[in-house]
């Protein structure tokens, strides 16, 4: 777990975490592993950090799955929906660091710096949606290239059907335009 904590620590150092804040945060962090194809259990308010691997976040809309985000190594993940309305599936064997909702709430209420750091991480989490929206507003013929530019190296790690669904094109269209 120490190796994976180091990855999170490095990220938080770039945001200005203090040694005292890091000590409090790391004491509440637990490691979660998911094998490829397995879903991630969670509660509303939990925080995850992808230390290794790749996951997809999807939900059902009118009975059809919609991929909202791909979560690669180094990605923060905030669970903001109650219940099991969304699914996080490991696309590769993955290791995540989890801070349970109650612990995160206590930490951010007790330390304004941690509250600020998690606000910055939340902005990064939301930026993934902004990227997807920009992809969907682009021309259909340009979406695959825009995805590769936004997420270098990721297209080769995900199923073509998932990429097609994410950028809202048919798998057949995607195959002819890669």
PDB file of C-alpha atoms in Angstrom:
ATOM      1  CA  UNK A   1       0.000   0.000   0.000  1.00  0.00           C
ATOM      2  CA  UNK A   2       2.904   2.336   0.664  1.00  0.00           C
ATOM      3  CA  UNK A   3       3.772   2.540  -3.045  1.00  0.00           C
ATOM      4  CA  UNK A   4       0.218   3.529  -3.884  1.00  0.00           C
ATOM      5  CA  UNK A   5       0.070   6.063  -1.048  1.00  0.00           C
ATOM      6  CA  UNK A   6       3.210   7.642  -2.486  1.00  0.00           C
ATOM      7  CA  UNK A   7       1.391   8.257  -5.780  1.00  0.00           C
ATOM      8  CA  UNK A   8      -1.424  10.085  -3.970  1.00  0.00           C
ATOM      9  CA  UNK A   9       1.057  11.943  -1.764  1.00  0.00           C
ATOM     10  CA  UNK A  10       2.972  13.232  -4.803  1.00  0.00           C
ATOM     11  CA  UNK A  11      -0.247  14.527  -6.328  1.00  0.00           C
ATOM     12  CA  UNK A  12      -1.256  16.271  -3.102  1.00  0.00           C
ATOM     13  CA  UNK A  13       2.205  17.806  -2.703  1.00  0.00           C
ATOM     14  CA  UNK A  14       1.645  19.599  -6.019  1.00  0.00           C
ATOM     15  CA  UNK A  15      -1.512  21.060  -4.467  1.00  0.00           C
ATOM     16  CA  UNK A  16       0.258  22.151  -1.267  1.00  0.00           C
ATOM     17  CA  UNK A  17      -0.534  19.521   1.368  1.00  0.00           C
ATOM     18  CA  UNK A  18       1.335  19.889   4.660  1.00  0.00           C
ATOM     19  CA  UNK A  19       3.008  16.972   6.471  1.00  0.00           C
ATOM     20  CA  UNK A  20       0.445  17.182   9.299  1.00  0.00           C
ATOM     21  CA  UNK A  21      -2.486  17.129   6.885  1.00  0.00           C
ATOM     22  CA  UNK A  22      -0.922  14.230   4.967  1.00  0.00           C
ATOM     23  CA  UNK A  23      -0.465  12.242   8.172  1.00  0.00           C
ATOM     24  CA  UNK A  24      -4.134  12.687   9.102  1.00  0.00           C
ATOM     25  CA  UNK A  25      -5.300  11.850   5.586  1.00  0.00           C
ATOM     26  CA  UNK A  26      -3.116   8.794   5.084  1.00  0.00           C
ATOM     27  CA  UNK A  27      -4.243   7.357   8.437  1.00  0.00           C
ATOM     28  CA  UNK A  28      -7.821   7.071   7.112  1.00  0.00           C
ATOM     29  CA  UNK A  29      -6.920   5.771   3.653  1.00  0.00           C
ATOM     30  CA  UNK A  30      -7.557   2.140   2.744  1.00  0.00           C
ATOM     31  CA  UNK A  31      -6.508   0.228  -0.338  1.00  0.00           C
ATOM     32  CA  UNK A  32      -9.125  -1.357  -2.597  1.00  0.00           C
ATOM     33  CA  UNK A  33      -8.224  -3.750  -5.406  1.00  0.00           C
ATOM     34  CA  UNK A  34     -10.507  -4.652  -8.292  1.00  0.00           C
ATOM     35  CA  UNK A  35      -9.875  -7.335 -10.863  1.00  0.00           C
ATOM     36  CA  UNK A  36     -10.687  -6.620 -14.498  1.00  0.00           C
ATOM     37  CA  UNK A  37     -14.446  -6.834 -15.031  1.00  0.00           C
ATOM     38  CA  UNK A  38     -15.340  -6.337 -11.356  1.00  0.00           C
ATOM     39  CA  UNK A  39     -17.397  -3.459  -9.992  1.00  0.00           C
ATOM     40  CA  UNK A  40     -16.268  -1.099  -7.276  1.00  0.00           C
ATOM     41  CA  UNK A  41     -18.378  -1.062  -4.093  1.00  0.00           C
ATOM     42  CA  UNK A  42     -18.959   2.401  -2.684  1.00  0.00           C
ATOM     43  CA  UNK A  43     -21.143   4.667  -0.571  1.00  0.00           C
ATOM     44  CA  UNK A  44     -22.244   8.180  -1.433  1.00  0.00           C
ATOM     45  CA  UNK A  45     -19.560  10.607  -0.267  1.00  0.00           C
ATOM     46  CA  UNK A  46     -16.632   8.181  -0.579  1.00  0.00           C
ATOM     47  CA  UNK A  47     -13.463   9.428  -2.248  1.00  0.00           C
ATOM     48  CA  UNK A  48     -11.261   7.207  -4.382  1.00  0.00           C
ATOM     49  CA  UNK A  49      -7.927   7.807  -6.052  1.00  0.00           C
ATOM     50  CA  UNK A  50      -6.897   5.521  -8.896  1.00  0.00           C
ATOM     51  CA  UNK A  51      -3.356   4.452  -8.029  1.00  0.00           C
ATOM     52  CA  UNK A  52      -3.103   1.782 -10.719  1.00  0.00           C
ATOM     53  CA  UNK A  53      -5.247   0.529 -13.590  1.00  0.00           C
ATOM     54  CA  UNK A  54      -8.251   1.835 -15.495  1.00  0.00           C
ATOM     55  CA  UNK A  55     -11.984   1.941 -14.730  1.00  0.00           C
ATOM     56  CA  UNK A  56     -15.107   3.199 -16.443  1.00  0.00           C
ATOM     57  CA  UNK A  57     -17.970   4.989 -14.734  1.00  0.00           C
ATOM     58  CA  UNK A  58     -21.361   4.262 -16.237  1.00  0.00           C
ATOM     59  CA  UNK A  59     -25.027   4.546 -15.392  1.00  0.00           C
ATOM     60  CA  UNK A  60     -28.258   3.414 -16.988  1.00  0.00           C
ATOM     61  CA  UNK A  61     -30.333   5.914 -18.941  1.00  0.00           C
ATOM     62  CA  UNK A  62     -33.624   4.621 -20.332  1.00  0.00           C
ATOM     63  CA  UNK A  63     -32.297   1.109 -19.824  1.00  0.00           C
ATOM     64  CA  UNK A  64     -29.099   1.672 -21.812  1.00  0.00           C
ATOM     65  CA  UNK A  65     -25.626   2.058 -20.275  1.00  0.00           C
ATOM     66  CA  UNK A  66     -23.966   5.456 -20.625  1.00  0.00           C
ATOM     67  CA  UNK A  67     -20.233   5.770 -19.975  1.00  0.00           C
ATOM     68  CA  UNK A  68     -19.665   9.038 -18.162  1.00  0.00           C
ATOM     69  CA  UNK A  69     -15.937   8.878 -17.480  1.00  0.00           C
ATOM     70  CA  UNK A  70     -12.847   6.751 -17.800  1.00  0.00           C
ATOM     71  CA  UNK A  71     -10.660   6.803 -14.699  1.00  0.00           C
ATOM     72  CA  UNK A  72      -6.970   6.270 -15.340  1.00  0.00           C
ATOM     73  CA  UNK A  73      -4.036   6.157 -12.937  1.00  0.00           C
ATOM     74  CA  UNK A  74      -3.812   9.419 -11.013  1.00  0.00           C
ATOM     75  CA  UNK A  75      -7.513  10.261 -11.298  1.00  0.00           C
ATOM     76  CA  UNK A  76      -9.516  11.403  -8.256  1.00  0.00           C
ATOM     77  CA  UNK A  77     -13.033  10.004  -7.985  1.00  0.00           C
ATOM     78  CA  UNK A  78     -15.863  11.435  -5.895  1.00  0.00           C
ATOM     79  CA  UNK A  79     -19.016   9.426  -5.310  1.00  0.00           C
ATOM     80  CA  UNK A  80     -21.764  12.018  -5.498  1.00  0.00           C
ATOM     81  CA  UNK A  81     -24.821   9.890  -6.303  1.00  0.00           C
ATOM     82  CA  UNK A  82     -26.650   8.010  -3.557  1.00  0.00           C
ATOM     83  CA  UNK A  83     -27.303   4.308  -3.894  1.00  0.00           C
ATOM     84  CA  UNK A  84     -26.108   2.107  -6.707  1.00  0.00           C
ATOM     85  CA  UNK A  85     -27.228   4.345  -9.573  1.00  0.00           C
ATOM     86  CA  UNK A  86     -23.809   4.268 -11.158  1.00  0.00           C
ATOM     87  CA  UNK A  87     -21.256   1.563 -11.659  1.00  0.00           C
ATOM     88  CA  UNK A  88     -17.492   1.708 -11.687  1.00  0.00           C
ATOM     89  CA  UNK A  89     -16.089  -1.272 -13.563  1.00  0.00           C
ATOM     90  CA  UNK A  90     -12.404  -2.138 -13.698  1.00  0.00           C
ATOM     91  CA  UNK A  91     -11.244  -2.336 -17.315  1.00  0.00           C
ATOM     92  CA  UNK A  92      -7.852  -3.507 -16.058  1.00  0.00           C
ATOM     93  CA  UNK A  93      -6.746  -4.931 -12.738  1.00  0.00           C
ATOM     94  CA  UNK A  94      -6.830  -1.807 -10.587  1.00  0.00           C
ATOM     95  CA  UNK A  95      -5.738  -0.493  -7.207  1.00  0.00           C
ATOM     96  CA  UNK A  96      -7.571   2.430  -5.652  1.00  0.00           C
ATOM     97  CA  UNK A  97      -7.097   4.338  -2.438  1.00  0.00           C
ATOM     98  CA  UNK A  98     -10.321   5.051  -0.594  1.00  0.00           C
ATOM     99  CA  UNK A  99     -11.197   7.603   2.037  1.00  0.00           C
ATOM    100  CA  UNK A 100     -14.629   6.735   3.431  1.00  0.00           C
ATOM    101  CA  UNK A 101     -17.261   9.487   3.379  1.00  0.00           C
ATOM    102  CA  UNK A 102     -17.400   9.986   7.154  1.00  0.00           C
ATOM    103  CA  UNK A 103     -13.612  10.238   7.440  1.00  0.00           C
ATOM    104  CA  UNK A 104     -13.417  12.659   4.512  1.00  0.00           C
ATOM    105  CA  UNK A 105     -16.126  14.849   6.036  1.00  0.00           C
ATOM    106  CA  UNK A 106     -14.343  14.952   9.414  1.00  0.00           C
ATOM    107  CA  UNK A 107     -10.957  15.677   7.842  1.00  0.00           C
ATOM    108  CA  UNK A 108     -12.189  18.507   5.631  1.00  0.00           C
ATOM    109  CA  UNK A 109     -14.215  20.079   8.449  1.00  0.00           C
ATOM    110  CA  UNK A 110     -11.230  19.958  10.812  1.00  0.00           C
ATOM    111  CA  UNK A 111      -8.642  21.273   8.341  1.00  0.00           C
ATOM    112  CA  UNK A 112      -9.440  24.128   5.919  1.00  0.00           C
ATOM    113  CA  UNK A 113      -6.361  23.245   3.853  1.00  0.00           C
ATOM    114  CA  UNK A 114      -7.699  19.735   3.248  1.00  0.00           C
ATOM    115  CA  UNK A 115     -11.077  21.214   2.325  1.00  0.00           C
ATOM    116  CA  UNK A 116      -9.333  23.386  -0.269  1.00  0.00           C
ATOM    117  CA  UNK A 117      -7.271  20.475  -1.603  1.00  0.00           C
ATOM    118  CA  UNK A 118     -10.344  18.307  -2.024  1.00  0.00           C
ATOM    119  CA  UNK A 119     -12.147  21.185  -3.750  1.00  0.00           C
ATOM    120  CA  UNK A 120      -9.269  21.258  -6.251  1.00  0.00           C
ATOM    121  CA  UNK A 121      -9.472  17.486  -6.702  1.00  0.00           C
ATOM    122  CA  UNK A 122     -13.224  17.778  -7.205  1.00  0.00           C
ATOM    123  CA  UNK A 123     -12.640  20.382  -9.926  1.00  0.00           C
ATOM    124  CA  UNK A 124     -10.296  17.909 -11.637  1.00  0.00           C
ATOM    125  CA  UNK A 125     -12.983  15.204 -11.333  1.00  0.00           C
ATOM    126  CA  UNK A 126     -15.582  17.509 -12.900  1.00  0.00           C
ATOM    127  CA  UNK A 127     -13.163  18.521 -15.654  1.00  0.00           C
ATOM    128  CA  UNK A 128     -13.439  14.973 -16.997  1.00  0.00           C
ATOM    129  CA  UNK A 129     -17.108  15.707 -17.713  1.00  0.00           C
ATOM    130  CA  UNK A 130     -16.208  18.974 -19.407  1.00  0.00           C
ATOM    131  CA  UNK A 131     -13.788  17.098 -21.660  1.00  0.00           C
ATOM    132  CA  UNK A 132     -16.495  14.596 -22.595  1.00  0.00           C
ATOM    133  CA  UNK A 133     -18.983  17.374 -23.335  1.00  0.00           C
ATOM    134  CA  UNK A 134     -16.415  19.066 -25.576  1.00  0.00           C
ATOM    135  CA  UNK A 135     -15.835  15.755 -27.384  1.00  0.00           C
ATOM    136  CA  UNK A 136     -19.564  15.331 -27.975  1.00  0.00           C
ATOM    137  CA  UNK A 137     -19.899  18.882 -29.296  1.00  0.00           C
ATOM    138  CA  UNK A 138     -17.152  18.243 -31.826  1.00  0.00           C
ATOM    139  CA  UNK A 139     -17.760  16.909 -35.302  1.00  0.00           C
ATOM    140  CA  UNK A 140     -18.471  13.204 -35.357  1.00  0.00           C
ATOM    141  CA  UNK A 141     -15.530  12.552 -37.684  1.00  0.00           C
ATOM    142  CA  UNK A 142     -13.123  14.320 -35.278  1.00  0.00           C
ATOM    143  CA  UNK A 143     -14.197  12.730 -31.994  1.00  0.00           C
ATOM    144  CA  UNK A 144     -11.857   9.709 -31.982  1.00  0.00           C
ATOM    145  CA  UNK A 145      -8.828  11.907 -32.681  1.00  0.00           C
ATOM    146  CA  UNK A 146      -9.971  14.400 -30.045  1.00  0.00           C
ATOM    147  CA  UNK A 147     -10.336  11.535 -27.543  1.00  0.00           C
ATOM    148  CA  UNK A 148      -6.797  10.336 -28.294  1.00  0.00           C
ATOM    149  CA  UNK A 149      -5.497  13.885 -27.835  1.00  0.00           C
ATOM    150  CA  UNK A 150      -7.356  14.365 -24.540  1.00  0.00           C
ATOM    151  CA  UNK A 151      -6.450  10.922 -23.176  1.00  0.00           C
ATOM    152  CA  UNK A 152      -3.118   9.845 -24.716  1.00  0.00           C
ATOM    153  CA  UNK A 153      -2.621   6.074 -24.820  1.00  0.00           C
ATOM    154  CA  UNK A 154      -6.050   5.263 -23.403  1.00  0.00           C
ATOM    155  CA  UNK A 155      -7.832   4.311 -26.649  1.00  0.00           C
ATOM    156  CA  UNK A 156      -5.687   1.189 -27.002  1.00  0.00           C
ATOM    157  CA  UNK A 157      -6.606   0.092 -23.466  1.00  0.00           C
ATOM    158  CA  UNK A 158     -10.386   0.185 -23.792  1.00  0.00           C
ATOM    159  CA  UNK A 159     -12.821  -1.832 -25.876  1.00  0.00           C
ATOM    160  CA  UNK A 160     -13.817  -0.203 -29.158  1.00  0.00           C
ATOM    161  CA  UNK A 161     -17.494  -0.516 -28.177  1.00  0.00           C
ATOM    162  CA  UNK A 162     -16.784   1.470 -24.982  1.00  0.00           C
ATOM    163  CA  UNK A 163     -14.893   4.159 -26.881  1.00  0.00           C
ATOM    164  CA  UNK A 164     -17.683   4.356 -29.465  1.00  0.00           C
ATOM    165  CA  UNK A 165     -20.316   4.662 -26.741  1.00  0.00           C
ATOM    166  CA  UNK A 166     -18.290   7.322 -24.893  1.00  0.00           C
ATOM    167  CA  UNK A 167     -17.874   9.558 -27.961  1.00  0.00           C
ATOM    168  CA  UNK A 168     -21.394   8.749 -29.197  1.00  0.00           C
ATOM    169  CA  UNK A 169     -20.646   7.049 -32.509  1.00  0.00           C
ATOM    170  CA  UNK A 170     -21.420   3.540 -33.687  1.00  0.00           C
ATOM    171  CA  UNK A 171     -18.682   0.904 -33.346  1.00  0.00           C
ATOM    172  CA  UNK A 172     -18.812   0.468 -37.135  1.00  0.00           C
ATOM    173  CA  UNK A 173     -18.279   4.184 -37.690  1.00  0.00           C
ATOM    174  CA  UNK A 174     -15.411   4.154 -35.221  1.00  0.00           C
ATOM    175  CA  UNK A 175     -13.713   1.192 -36.939  1.00  0.00           C
ATOM    176  CA  UNK A 176     -13.762   3.048 -40.236  1.00  0.00           C
ATOM    177  CA  UNK A 177     -12.438   6.280 -38.727  1.00  0.00           C
ATOM    178  CA  UNK A 178      -9.593   5.271 -36.423  1.00  0.00           C
TER     179      UNK A 178
END
